[in-house]
PDB file of C-alpha atoms in Angstrom:
ATOM      1  CA  MET A  16     -44.137 -44.321  -7.540  1.00  0.00           C
ATOM      2  CA  ASP A  17     -41.094 -45.549  -9.447  1.00  0.00           C
ATOM      3  CA  TYR A  18     -41.211 -43.433 -12.616  1.00  0.00           C
ATOM      4  CA  ALA A  19     -37.828 -44.692 -13.776  1.00  0.00           C
ATOM      5  CA  GLN A  20     -39.218 -48.230 -13.789  1.00  0.00           C
ATOM      6  CA  ILE A  21     -42.336 -47.115 -15.653  1.00  0.00           C
ATOM      7  CA  ALA A  22     -40.210 -45.397 -18.291  1.00  0.00           C
ATOM      8  CA  LYS A  23     -38.032 -48.501 -18.569  1.00  0.00           C
ATOM      9  CA  GLU A  24     -41.084 -50.699 -19.148  1.00  0.00           C
ATOM     10  CA  VAL A  25     -42.388 -48.343 -21.848  1.00  0.00           C
ATOM     11  CA  LEU A  26     -39.081 -48.395 -23.693  1.00  0.00           C
ATOM     12  CA  LEU A  27     -38.723 -52.154 -23.404  1.00  0.00           C
ATOM     13  CA  THR A  28     -42.295 -52.719 -24.589  1.00  0.00           C
ATOM     14  CA  GLU A  29     -41.785 -50.554 -27.659  1.00  0.00           C
ATOM     15  CA  ALA A  30     -38.349 -52.056 -28.303  1.00  0.00           C
ATOM     16  CA  LYS A  31     -39.858 -55.534 -28.266  1.00  0.00           C
ATOM     17  CA  GLU A  32     -42.469 -54.530 -30.835  1.00  0.00           C
ATOM     18  CA  LEU A  33     -39.754 -53.101 -33.075  1.00  0.00           C
ATOM     19  CA  GLU A  34     -37.721 -56.294 -32.745  1.00  0.00           C
ATOM     20  CA  ASN A  35     -40.743 -58.450 -33.578  1.00  0.00           C
ATOM     21  CA  ALA A  36     -41.403 -56.349 -36.671  1.00  0.00           C
ATOM     22  CA  ALA A  37     -37.757 -56.557 -37.742  1.00  0.00           C
ATOM     23  CA  PHE A  38     -37.963 -60.339 -37.913  1.00  0.00           C
ATOM     24  CA  SER A  39     -41.290 -60.406 -39.743  1.00  0.00           C
ATOM     25  CA  ILE A  40     -40.544 -58.038 -42.638  1.00  0.00           C
ATOM     26  CA  GLY A  41     -41.013 -59.828 -45.917  1.00  0.00           C
ATOM     27  CA  GLU A  42     -41.380 -59.164 -49.619  1.00  0.00           C
ATOM     28  CA  GLU A  43     -43.773 -56.296 -48.960  1.00  0.00           C
ATOM     29  CA  MET A  44     -40.831 -53.963 -48.292  1.00  0.00           C
ATOM     30  CA  LYS A  45     -39.247 -54.888 -51.612  1.00  0.00           C
ATOM     31  CA  SER A  46     -42.589 -54.275 -53.338  1.00  0.00           C
ATOM     32  CA  ALA A  47     -42.921 -50.855 -51.708  1.00  0.00           C
ATOM     33  CA  VAL A  48     -39.391 -49.869 -52.771  1.00  0.00           C
ATOM     34  CA  SER A  49     -40.026 -51.017 -56.341  1.00  0.00           C
ATOM     35  CA  LEU A  50     -43.258 -49.064 -56.522  1.00  0.00           C
ATOM     36  CA  ILE A  51     -41.721 -45.819 -55.193  1.00  0.00           C
ATOM     37  CA  ALA A  52     -38.566 -46.198 -57.294  1.00  0.00           C
ATOM     38  CA  GLY A  53     -40.647 -46.424 -60.440  1.00  0.00           C
ATOM     39  CA  LEU A  54     -42.545 -43.200 -59.813  1.00  0.00           C
ATOM     40  CA  LYS A  55     -42.236 -40.273 -62.180  1.00  0.00           C
ATOM     41  CA  GLY A  56     -44.021 -38.085 -59.658  1.00  0.00           C
ATOM     42  CA  LYS A  57     -44.152 -37.757 -55.893  1.00  0.00           C
ATOM     43  CA  LEU A  58     -44.937 -39.952 -52.914  1.00  0.00           C
ATOM     44  CA  ILE A  59     -47.932 -38.415 -51.160  1.00  0.00           C
ATOM     45  CA  ILE A  60     -48.409 -39.476 -47.541  1.00  0.00           C
ATOM     46  CA  SER A  61     -51.759 -39.210 -45.801  1.00  0.00           C
ATOM     47  CA  GLY A  62     -53.285 -40.011 -42.432  1.00  0.00           C
ATOM     48  CA  VAL A  63     -55.318 -38.473 -39.609  1.00  0.00           C
ATOM     49  CA  GLY A  64     -54.714 -37.982 -35.902  1.00  0.00           C
ATOM     50  CA  LYS A  65     -51.524 -39.577 -34.576  1.00  0.00           C
ATOM     51  CA  SER A  66     -51.056 -41.360 -37.899  1.00  0.00           C
ATOM     52  CA  GLY A  67     -51.189 -37.995 -39.617  1.00  0.00           C
ATOM     53  CA  LEU A  68     -48.482 -36.604 -37.360  1.00  0.00           C
ATOM     54  CA  VAL A  69     -46.305 -39.625 -38.065  1.00  0.00           C
ATOM     55  CA  GLY A  70     -47.053 -39.299 -41.772  1.00  0.00           C
ATOM     56  CA  SER A  71     -45.989 -35.668 -41.761  1.00  0.00           C
ATOM     57  CA  LYS A  72     -42.651 -36.669 -40.271  1.00  0.00           C
ATOM     58  CA  MET A  73     -42.304 -39.461 -42.843  1.00  0.00           C
ATOM     59  CA  ALA A  74     -42.871 -37.030 -45.708  1.00  0.00           C
ATOM     60  CA  ALA A  75     -40.143 -34.762 -44.356  1.00  0.00           C
ATOM     61  CA  THR A  76     -37.753 -37.706 -44.060  1.00  0.00           C
ATOM     62  CA  PHE A  77     -38.436 -38.915 -47.595  1.00  0.00           C
ATOM     63  CA  ALA A  78     -38.101 -35.411 -49.027  1.00  0.00           C
ATOM     64  CA  SER A  79     -34.742 -34.838 -47.332  1.00  0.00           C
ATOM     65  CA  THR A  80     -33.348 -38.184 -48.461  1.00  0.00           C
ATOM     66  CA  GLY A  81     -34.028 -37.950 -52.174  1.00  0.00           C
ATOM     67  CA  THR A  82     -37.647 -39.075 -52.563  1.00  0.00           C
ATOM     68  CA  SER A  83     -39.970 -36.235 -53.573  1.00  0.00           C
ATOM     69  CA  SER A  84     -42.751 -36.313 -51.037  1.00  0.00           C
ATOM     70  CA  PHE A  85     -45.306 -34.221 -49.191  1.00  0.00           C
ATOM     71  CA  PHE A  86     -48.049 -34.756 -46.616  1.00  0.00           C
ATOM     72  CA  LEU A  87     -51.702 -34.394 -47.599  1.00  0.00           C
ATOM     73  CA  HIS A  88     -54.406 -34.281 -44.938  1.00  0.00           C
ATOM     74  CA  PRO A  89     -57.431 -36.382 -45.981  1.00  0.00           C
ATOM     75  CA  THR A  90     -59.949 -33.712 -44.948  1.00  0.00           C
ATOM     76  CA  GLU A  91     -58.179 -31.076 -47.043  1.00  0.00           C
ATOM     77  CA  ALA A  92     -58.007 -33.592 -49.881  1.00  0.00           C
ATOM     78  CA  MET A  93     -61.819 -33.894 -49.866  1.00  0.00           C
ATOM     79  CA  HIS A  94     -62.107 -30.119 -50.136  1.00  0.00           C
ATOM     80  CA  GLY A  95     -60.007 -29.535 -53.217  1.00  0.00           C
ATOM     81  CA  ASP A  96     -56.504 -30.753 -52.427  1.00  0.00           C
ATOM     82  CA  LEU A  97     -57.047 -34.034 -54.279  1.00  0.00           C
ATOM     83  CA  GLY A  98     -55.997 -31.958 -57.271  1.00  0.00           C
ATOM     84  CA  MET A  99     -52.489 -31.993 -55.821  1.00  0.00           C
ATOM     85  CA  ILE A 100     -52.231 -35.703 -56.681  1.00  0.00           C
ATOM     86  CA  SER A 101     -51.228 -36.425 -60.275  1.00  0.00           C
ATOM     87  CA  LYS A 102     -51.368 -39.629 -62.274  1.00  0.00           C
ATOM     88  CA  ASP A 103     -47.599 -40.038 -61.877  1.00  0.00           C
ATOM     89  CA  ASP A 104     -47.777 -40.026 -58.069  1.00  0.00           C
ATOM     90  CA  ALA A 105     -48.381 -42.713 -55.468  1.00  0.00           C
ATOM     91  CA  VAL A 106     -50.098 -42.489 -52.093  1.00  0.00           C
ATOM     92  CA  LEU A 107     -48.877 -43.962 -48.812  1.00  0.00           C
ATOM     93  CA  ALA A 108     -51.906 -44.059 -46.496  1.00  0.00           C
ATOM     94  CA  ILE A 109     -51.557 -44.669 -42.756  1.00  0.00           C
ATOM     95  CA  SER A 110     -54.272 -45.853 -40.371  1.00  0.00           C
ATOM     96  CA  TYR A 111     -53.610 -48.317 -37.569  1.00  0.00           C
ATOM     97  CA  SER A 112     -57.199 -49.538 -37.606  1.00  0.00           C
ATOM     98  CA  GLY A 113     -57.412 -49.316 -41.367  1.00  0.00           C
ATOM     99  CA  GLU A 114     -60.841 -47.755 -40.939  1.00  0.00           C
ATOM    100  CA  SER A 115     -60.189 -44.036 -40.333  1.00  0.00           C
ATOM    101  CA  GLU A 116     -63.272 -42.429 -41.844  1.00  0.00           C
ATOM    102  CA  GLU A 117     -61.607 -39.317 -43.277  1.00  0.00           C
ATOM    103  CA  LEU A 118     -58.894 -41.391 -44.951  1.00  0.00           C
ATOM    104  CA  ILE A 119     -61.239 -44.068 -46.297  1.00  0.00           C
ATOM    105  CA  LYS A 120     -63.324 -41.411 -48.050  1.00  0.00           C
ATOM    106  CA  ILE A 121     -60.492 -40.377 -50.371  1.00  0.00           C
ATOM    107  CA  LEU A 122     -59.495 -43.923 -51.380  1.00  0.00           C
ATOM    108  CA  PRO A 123     -62.144 -44.418 -54.127  1.00  0.00           C
ATOM    109  CA  HIS A 124     -61.047 -41.138 -55.693  1.00  0.00           C
ATOM    110  CA  VAL A 125     -57.386 -42.183 -55.548  1.00  0.00           C
ATOM    111  CA  LYS A 126     -58.079 -45.554 -57.133  1.00  0.00           C
ATOM    112  CA  ARG A 127     -60.388 -44.010 -59.755  1.00  0.00           C
ATOM    113  CA  PHE A 128     -57.301 -42.413 -61.299  1.00  0.00           C
ATOM    114  CA  ASN A 129     -55.285 -45.646 -61.000  1.00  0.00           C
ATOM    115  CA  ILE A 130     -52.900 -44.059 -58.527  1.00  0.00           C
ATOM    116  CA  PRO A 131     -50.845 -46.753 -56.736  1.00  0.00           C
ATOM    117  CA  LEU A 132     -51.557 -47.091 -53.022  1.00  0.00           C
ATOM    118  CA  ILE A 133     -49.247 -48.280 -50.272  1.00  0.00           C
ATOM    119  CA  ALA A 134     -51.128 -48.936 -47.039  1.00  0.00           C
ATOM    120  CA  MET A 135     -49.891 -49.165 -43.470  1.00  0.00           C
ATOM    121  CA  ALA A 136     -52.393 -50.721 -41.053  1.00  0.00           C
ATOM    122  CA  LYS A 137     -52.720 -53.620 -38.634  1.00  0.00           C
ATOM    123  CA  ASP A 138     -55.121 -55.667 -40.735  1.00  0.00           C
ATOM    124  CA  LYS A 139     -54.733 -56.475 -44.413  1.00  0.00           C
ATOM    125  CA  HIS A 140     -58.459 -57.215 -44.545  1.00  0.00           C
ATOM    126  CA  SER A 141     -59.398 -53.751 -43.297  1.00  0.00           C
ATOM    127  CA  THR A 142     -60.950 -51.291 -45.725  1.00  0.00           C
ATOM    128  CA  LEU A 143     -57.576 -49.593 -46.227  1.00  0.00           C
ATOM    129  CA  GLY A 144     -55.834 -52.932 -46.665  1.00  0.00           C
ATOM    130  CA  GLN A 145     -58.270 -54.038 -49.347  1.00  0.00           C
ATOM    131  CA  TYR A 146     -57.620 -50.908 -51.402  1.00  0.00           C
ATOM    132  CA  ALA A 147     -53.845 -51.326 -51.190  1.00  0.00           C
ATOM    133  CA  ASP A 148     -51.493 -52.340 -53.980  1.00  0.00           C
ATOM    134  CA  VAL A 149     -48.781 -52.883 -51.362  1.00  0.00           C
ATOM    135  CA  PHE A 150     -49.555 -53.553 -47.705  1.00  0.00           C
ATOM    136  CA  LEU A 151     -47.079 -52.878 -44.879  1.00  0.00           C
ATOM    137  CA  PRO A 152     -48.402 -54.399 -41.655  1.00  0.00           C
ATOM    138  CA  ILE A 153     -48.277 -52.604 -38.314  1.00  0.00           C
ATOM    139  CA  ASN A 154     -48.502 -55.652 -36.095  1.00  0.00           C
ATOM    140  CA  ILE A 155     -48.088 -55.158 -32.359  1.00  0.00           C
ATOM    141  CA  GLU A 156     -48.920 -57.292 -29.361  1.00  0.00           C
ATOM    142  CA  LYS A 157     -49.169 -54.491 -26.828  1.00  0.00           C
ATOM    143  CA  GLU A 158     -49.370 -50.721 -26.628  1.00  0.00           C
ATOM    144  CA  ALA A 159     -47.002 -49.202 -24.068  1.00  0.00           C
ATOM    145  CA  CYS A 160     -49.930 -47.235 -22.639  1.00  0.00           C
ATOM    146  CA  PRO A 161     -51.124 -49.033 -19.436  1.00  0.00           C
ATOM    147  CA  LEU A 162     -54.730 -48.649 -20.620  1.00  0.00           C
ATOM    148  CA  GLY A 163     -53.873 -50.092 -24.015  1.00  0.00           C
ATOM    149  CA  ALA A 164     -55.648 -47.101 -25.495  1.00  0.00           C
ATOM    150  CA  ALA A 165     -53.168 -44.347 -26.396  1.00  0.00           C
ATOM    151  CA  PRO A 166     -51.210 -45.066 -29.598  1.00  0.00           C
ATOM    152  CA  THR A 167     -47.674 -45.684 -28.364  1.00  0.00           C
ATOM    153  CA  SER A 168     -46.073 -48.883 -29.591  1.00  0.00           C
ATOM    154  CA  SER A 169     -48.139 -48.687 -32.772  1.00  0.00           C
ATOM    155  CA  THR A 170     -47.044 -45.134 -33.639  1.00  0.00           C
ATOM    156  CA  THR A 171     -43.420 -45.956 -32.795  1.00  0.00           C
ATOM    157  CA  LEU A 172     -43.520 -48.948 -35.116  1.00  0.00           C
ATOM    158  CA  THR A 173     -45.231 -46.934 -37.850  1.00  0.00           C
ATOM    159  CA  MET A 174     -42.563 -44.252 -37.724  1.00  0.00           C
ATOM    160  CA  ALA A 175     -39.790 -46.840 -37.664  1.00  0.00           C
ATOM    161  CA  LEU A 176     -41.247 -48.591 -40.722  1.00  0.00           C
ATOM    162  CA  GLY A 177     -41.333 -45.235 -42.481  1.00  0.00           C
ATOM    163  CA  ASP A 178     -37.678 -44.700 -41.613  1.00  0.00           C
ATOM    164  CA  ALA A 179     -36.864 -48.198 -42.843  1.00  0.00           C
ATOM    165  CA  LEU A 180     -38.590 -47.537 -46.160  1.00  0.00           C
ATOM    166  CA  ALA A 181     -36.802 -44.188 -46.550  1.00  0.00           C
ATOM    167  CA  VAL A 182     -33.413 -45.806 -45.881  1.00  0.00           C
ATOM    168  CA  CYS A 183     -34.203 -48.561 -48.376  1.00  0.00           C
ATOM    169  CA  MET A 184     -34.884 -45.861 -50.955  1.00  0.00           C
ATOM    170  CA  MET A 185     -31.595 -44.154 -50.089  1.00  0.00           C
ATOM    171  CA  GLU A 186     -29.739 -47.419 -50.664  1.00  0.00           C
ATOM    172  CA  HIS A 187     -31.641 -48.062 -53.884  1.00  0.00           C
ATOM    173  CA  ARG A 188     -30.685 -44.649 -55.257  1.00  0.00           C
ATOM    174  CA  GLY A 189     -27.124 -44.672 -53.946  1.00  0.00           C
ATOM    175  CA  PHE A 190     -27.955 -41.515 -51.992  1.00  0.00           C
ATOM    176  CA  ALA A 191     -24.660 -40.215 -50.521  1.00  0.00           C
ATOM    177  CA  LYS A 192     -23.809 -37.681 -47.831  1.00  0.00           C
ATOM    178  CA  GLU A 193     -23.130 -35.095 -50.558  1.00  0.00           C
ATOM    179  CA  ASP A 194     -26.710 -35.541 -51.747  1.00  0.00           C
ATOM    180  CA  PHE A 195     -28.004 -35.237 -48.189  1.00  0.00           C
ATOM    181  CA  ALA A 196     -26.013 -32.053 -47.675  1.00  0.00           C
ATOM    182  CA  SER A 197     -27.547 -30.577 -50.839  1.00  0.00           C
ATOM    183  CA  PHE A 198     -30.942 -30.804 -49.164  1.00  0.00           C
ATOM    184  CA  HIS A 199     -29.524 -29.461 -45.858  1.00  0.00           C
ATOM    185  CA  PRO A 200     -27.175 -26.606 -46.822  1.00  0.00           C
ATOM    186  CA  GLY A 201     -27.754 -24.926 -43.462  1.00  0.00           C
ATOM    187  CA  GLY A 202     -27.062 -28.032 -41.402  1.00  0.00           C
ATOM    188  CA  SER A 203     -23.730 -29.154 -39.994  1.00  0.00           C
ATOM    189  CA  LEU A 204     -23.168 -31.631 -42.831  1.00  0.00           C
ATOM    190  CA  GLY A 205     -24.001 -28.981 -45.415  1.00  0.00           C
ATOM    191  CA  LYS A 206     -21.472 -26.648 -43.847  1.00  0.00           C
ATOM    192  CA  MET A 207     -18.879 -29.411 -43.787  1.00  0.00           C
ATOM    193  CA  LEU A 208     -19.321 -30.149 -47.491  1.00  0.00           C
ATOM    194  CA  PHE A 209     -20.004 -26.737 -49.001  1.00  0.00           C
ATOM    195  CA  VAL A 210     -18.564 -23.876 -46.941  1.00  0.00           C
ATOM    196  CA  LYS A 211     -15.132 -22.886 -48.238  1.00  0.00           C
ATOM    197  CA  ILE A 212     -12.264 -20.846 -46.863  1.00  0.00           C
ATOM    198  CA  LYS A 213     -13.149 -17.899 -49.110  1.00  0.00           C
ATOM    199  CA  ASP A 214     -16.636 -17.820 -47.561  1.00  0.00           C
ATOM    200  CA  LEU A 215     -15.261 -17.223 -44.063  1.00  0.00           C
ATOM    201  CA  MET A 216     -11.860 -15.593 -44.376  1.00  0.00           C
ATOM    202  CA  ARG A 217     -11.360 -11.953 -43.440  1.00  0.00           C
ATOM    203  CA  ASP A 218     -10.091  -9.888 -46.351  1.00  0.00           C
ATOM    204  CA  LYS A 219     -10.798  -6.314 -45.231  1.00  0.00           C
ATOM    205  CA  ASN A 220      -8.727  -4.060 -42.961  1.00  0.00           C
ATOM    206  CA  LEU A 221      -6.113  -6.732 -42.336  1.00  0.00           C
ATOM    207  CA  PRO A 222      -3.300  -5.858 -39.873  1.00  0.00           C
ATOM    208  CA  ILE A 223      -0.380  -5.623 -42.311  1.00  0.00           C
ATOM    209  CA  VAL A 224       2.924  -3.819 -41.779  1.00  0.00           C
ATOM    210  CA  ALA A 225       6.204  -3.574 -43.702  1.00  0.00           C
ATOM    211  CA  PRO A 226       9.306  -5.543 -42.568  1.00  0.00           C
ATOM    212  CA  GLN A 227      11.083  -2.389 -41.389  1.00  0.00           C
ATOM    213  CA  THR A 228       8.161  -1.270 -39.216  1.00  0.00           C
ATOM    214  CA  PRO A 229       9.247  -0.705 -35.584  1.00  0.00           C
ATOM    215  CA  LEU A 230       7.889  -3.262 -33.122  1.00  0.00           C
ATOM    216  CA  GLN A 231       6.054  -0.559 -31.159  1.00  0.00           C
ATOM    217  CA  GLU A 232       4.093   0.472 -34.253  1.00  0.00           C
ATOM    218  CA  ALA A 233       3.415  -3.162 -35.173  1.00  0.00           C
ATOM    219  CA  ILE A 234       1.902  -3.793 -31.736  1.00  0.00           C
ATOM    220  CA  VAL A 235      -0.534  -0.916 -32.278  1.00  0.00           C
ATOM    221  CA  THR A 236      -1.529  -2.384 -35.655  1.00  0.00           C
ATOM    222  CA  MET A 237      -1.959  -5.803 -34.030  1.00  0.00           C
ATOM    223  CA  SER A 238      -4.306  -4.374 -31.405  1.00  0.00           C
ATOM    224  CA  GLU A 239      -6.379  -2.544 -33.983  1.00  0.00           C
ATOM    225  CA  GLY A 240      -6.590  -5.636 -36.208  1.00  0.00           C
ATOM    226  CA  ARG A 241      -8.166  -7.806 -33.489  1.00  0.00           C
ATOM    227  CA  LEU A 242      -6.663 -10.992 -34.910  1.00  0.00           C
ATOM    228  CA  GLY A 243      -4.011 -11.559 -32.267  1.00  0.00           C
ATOM    229  CA  ASN A 244      -1.283 -11.124 -34.861  1.00  0.00           C
ATOM    230  CA  VAL A 245       0.129  -8.775 -37.441  1.00  0.00           C
ATOM    231  CA  LEU A 246       1.110  -9.785 -40.973  1.00  0.00           C
ATOM    232  CA  ILE A 247       4.457  -8.580 -42.250  1.00  0.00           C
ATOM    233  CA  ALA A 248       4.518  -8.112 -46.007  1.00  0.00           C
ATOM    234  CA  GLU A 249       6.714  -6.603 -48.683  1.00  0.00           C
ATOM    235  CA  ASN A 250       4.964  -5.471 -51.854  1.00  0.00           C
ATOM    236  CA  ASP A 251       1.864  -7.248 -50.527  1.00  0.00           C
ATOM    237  CA  ALA A 252       3.754 -10.574 -50.363  1.00  0.00           C
ATOM    238  CA  LEU A 253       3.784 -12.387 -47.032  1.00  0.00           C
ATOM    239  CA  LYS A 254       7.177 -12.364 -45.340  1.00  0.00           C
ATOM    240  CA  ALA A 255       6.394 -13.167 -41.703  1.00  0.00           C
ATOM    241  CA  VAL A 256       3.721 -13.221 -39.003  1.00  0.00           C
ATOM    242  CA  LEU A 257       4.106 -11.643 -35.589  1.00  0.00           C
ATOM    243  CA  SER A 258       1.726 -13.138 -33.025  1.00  0.00           C
ATOM    244  CA  ASP A 259       1.041 -12.238 -29.413  1.00  0.00           C
ATOM    245  CA  GLY A 260       2.880 -15.438 -28.536  1.00  0.00           C
ATOM    246  CA  ASP A 261       5.918 -14.195 -30.438  1.00  0.00           C
ATOM    247  CA  LEU A 262       5.731 -10.985 -28.438  1.00  0.00           C
ATOM    248  CA  ARG A 263       5.711 -12.823 -25.120  1.00  0.00           C
ATOM    249  CA  ARG A 264       8.730 -14.843 -26.177  1.00  0.00           C
ATOM    250  CA  ALA A 265      10.476 -11.686 -27.400  1.00  0.00           C
ATOM    251  CA  LEU A 266      10.139 -10.131 -23.956  1.00  0.00           C
ATOM    252  CA  MET A 267      12.406 -12.863 -22.607  1.00  0.00           C
ATOM    253  CA  ARG A 268      15.196 -12.028 -25.053  1.00  0.00           C
ATOM    254  CA  SER A 269      18.147  -9.989 -23.898  1.00  0.00           C
ATOM    255  CA  ASP A 270      18.165  -7.972 -27.116  1.00  0.00           C
ATOM    256  CA  PHE A 271      14.486  -7.010 -26.863  1.00  0.00           C
ATOM    257  CA  CYS A 272      13.872  -3.445 -28.003  1.00  0.00           C
ATOM    258  CA  MET A 273      10.621  -1.721 -28.910  1.00  0.00           C
ATOM    259  CA  GLU A 274      12.437   0.230 -31.611  1.00  0.00           C
ATOM    260  CA  SER A 275      13.682  -2.907 -33.381  1.00  0.00           C
ATOM    261  CA  GLU A 276      12.075  -3.954 -36.636  1.00  0.00           C
ATOM    262  CA  ALA A 277       8.991  -6.096 -36.042  1.00  0.00           C
ATOM    263  CA  ILE A 278      10.290  -8.833 -38.337  1.00  0.00           C
ATOM    264  CA  THR A 279      13.180  -9.425 -35.913  1.00  0.00           C
ATOM    265  CA  TYR A 280      10.830 -11.170 -33.494  1.00  0.00           C
ATOM    266  CA  ALA A 281       8.349 -12.594 -35.987  1.00  0.00           C
ATOM    267  CA  ASN A 282       7.893 -16.094 -37.365  1.00  0.00           C
ATOM    268  CA  GLN A 283       9.575 -15.850 -40.747  1.00  0.00           C
ATOM    269  CA  ASP A 284       8.292 -19.220 -41.892  1.00  0.00           C
ATOM    270  CA  PRO A 285       4.573 -18.866 -41.184  1.00  0.00           C
ATOM    271  CA  LYS A 286       1.939 -21.397 -42.199  1.00  0.00           C
ATOM    272  CA  TYR A 287      -0.100 -20.164 -45.150  1.00  0.00           C
ATOM    273  CA  ILE A 288      -2.376 -21.649 -47.765  1.00  0.00           C
ATOM    274  CA  THR A 289      -2.961 -20.782 -51.419  1.00  0.00           C
ATOM    275  CA  GLU A 290      -6.226 -22.675 -51.939  1.00  0.00           C
ATOM    276  CA  GLU A 291      -9.102 -20.406 -50.962  1.00  0.00           C
ATOM    277  CA  ASN A 292     -11.550 -22.965 -52.378  1.00  0.00           C
ATOM    278  CA  MET A 293     -10.502 -25.544 -49.808  1.00  0.00           C
ATOM    279  CA  LEU A 294     -13.398 -26.684 -47.633  1.00  0.00           C
ATOM    280  CA  ALA A 295     -13.533 -24.831 -44.329  1.00  0.00           C
ATOM    281  CA  SER A 296     -13.803 -28.177 -42.520  1.00  0.00           C
ATOM    282  CA  ASP A 297     -10.470 -29.263 -44.059  1.00  0.00           C
ATOM    283  CA  ALA A 298      -8.926 -25.945 -43.080  1.00  0.00           C
ATOM    284  CA  LEU A 299     -10.038 -26.538 -39.502  1.00  0.00           C
ATOM    285  CA  LYS A 300      -8.267 -29.907 -39.502  1.00  0.00           C
ATOM    286  CA  LEU A 301      -5.114 -28.165 -40.728  1.00  0.00           C
ATOM    287  CA  ILE A 302      -5.380 -25.510 -38.024  1.00  0.00           C
ATOM    288  CA  GLU A 303      -5.893 -28.125 -35.321  1.00  0.00           C
ATOM    289  CA  GLU A 304      -3.089 -30.333 -36.657  1.00  0.00           C
ATOM    290  CA  HIS A 305      -0.556 -27.498 -36.539  1.00  0.00           C
ATOM    291  CA  LYS A 306      -2.012 -25.928 -33.362  1.00  0.00           C
ATOM    292  CA  LEU A 307      -2.637 -22.588 -35.088  1.00  0.00           C
ATOM    293  CA  GLN A 308      -4.988 -19.741 -34.316  1.00  0.00           C
ATOM    294  CA  HIS A 309      -5.274 -18.697 -37.924  1.00  0.00           C
ATOM    295  CA  LEU A 310      -4.275 -19.438 -41.510  1.00  0.00           C
ATOM    296  CA  VAL A 311      -3.015 -16.773 -43.882  1.00  0.00           C
ATOM    297  CA  VAL A 312      -4.497 -17.134 -47.371  1.00  0.00           C
ATOM    298  CA  THR A 313      -2.315 -16.028 -50.299  1.00  0.00           C
ATOM    299  CA  ASP A 314      -2.039 -16.467 -54.035  1.00  0.00           C
ATOM    300  CA  GLU A 315       0.722 -18.482 -55.682  1.00  0.00           C
ATOM    301  CA  ASN A 316       3.108 -15.540 -55.323  1.00  0.00           C
ATOM    302  CA  LYS A 317       2.368 -15.241 -51.582  1.00  0.00           C
ATOM    303  CA  LYS A 318       0.348 -12.070 -52.101  1.00  0.00           C
ATOM    304  CA  ILE A 319      -1.956 -11.831 -49.104  1.00  0.00           C
ATOM    305  CA  LYS A 320      -5.640 -12.401 -49.860  1.00  0.00           C
ATOM    306  CA  GLY A 321      -7.074 -12.924 -46.396  1.00  0.00           C
ATOM    307  CA  VAL A 322      -6.879 -14.568 -42.987  1.00  0.00           C
ATOM    308  CA  LEU A 323      -8.974 -17.471 -41.691  1.00  0.00           C
ATOM    309  CA  HIS A 324      -9.199 -17.385 -37.897  1.00  0.00           C
ATOM    310  CA  ILE A 325     -10.243 -20.373 -35.816  1.00  0.00           C
ATOM    311  CA  HIS A 326     -12.885 -18.213 -34.126  1.00  0.00           C
ATOM    312  CA  ASP A 327     -14.553 -17.635 -37.499  1.00  0.00           C
ATOM    313  CA  LEU A 328     -14.754 -21.380 -38.051  1.00  0.00           C
ATOM    314  CA  VAL A 329     -16.234 -21.988 -34.617  1.00  0.00           C
ATOM    315  CA  GLU A 330     -18.804 -19.213 -35.000  1.00  0.00           C
ATOM    316  CA  ALA A 331     -19.841 -20.620 -38.381  1.00  0.00           C
ATOM    317  CA  GLY A 332     -20.457 -24.023 -36.802  1.00  0.00           C
ATOM    318  CA  ILE A 333     -17.679 -25.784 -38.724  1.00  0.00           C
ATOM    319  CA  LYS A 334     -16.670 -29.013 -37.001  1.00  0.00           C
TER     320      LYS A 334
END
């Protein structure tokens, strides 16, 4: 059996249904956006079975993109959770058939409080469709399931329409990546926009020696510091940086001597930065641009405050 061909046919079938829907979207999307944009409360999404699973994902997408939303299971709603819906909310109800018994039961109660209803179903004349203030059709010609029984194309289209509505709301609100990051502080975008140098730099037990320190002693300090370098400072002000690379180059010099002052072989014009509030992602760009392993962080008088190592950035997931 050619499973690759079967998979290809499934994807093409669902892709065709998405394309058909893309060219049939009309004013109903604008109406749905207007309704949600005018809410003082939340968008409550409800559905059962596969539609419920899709609805749960929709609620998460809306919530993370600036539209207050949560998923409410119809059965739980009939047993007390209807109280979670306020007069300032709206309901987005999902049922491909438009006749899901558990969902239909809560509709009279929703409408009794004049709560706006957005419906997603295949038939506007279904029970769900008739209750709707705004109707978003889920029209498909064929399920990808060979039996035409398992919800496949229909659930894919439903989820895609939910994504489309969420993106429309993002555009309507001017929702930017900074806003998205605020809802995802632990994600990669949140780290890119919020984590600063001061959050990651090492500021304790730094490997610092005086300019007159013998090279042999500086090497010991370097090893203990585990940064691959030693900072050379005078009155806490950065004077130079001695790296393991500097040491390797020093070994090739004819005047190399372990008793010489460490600063003799150090980089006396090291790269440093005075802005500890710089975003860590910008610091990474600086490190990569100058091919560094670390950045020394100082104040305006070059007094050492910390060291930001590339390994710390990588471990923190900064990209």
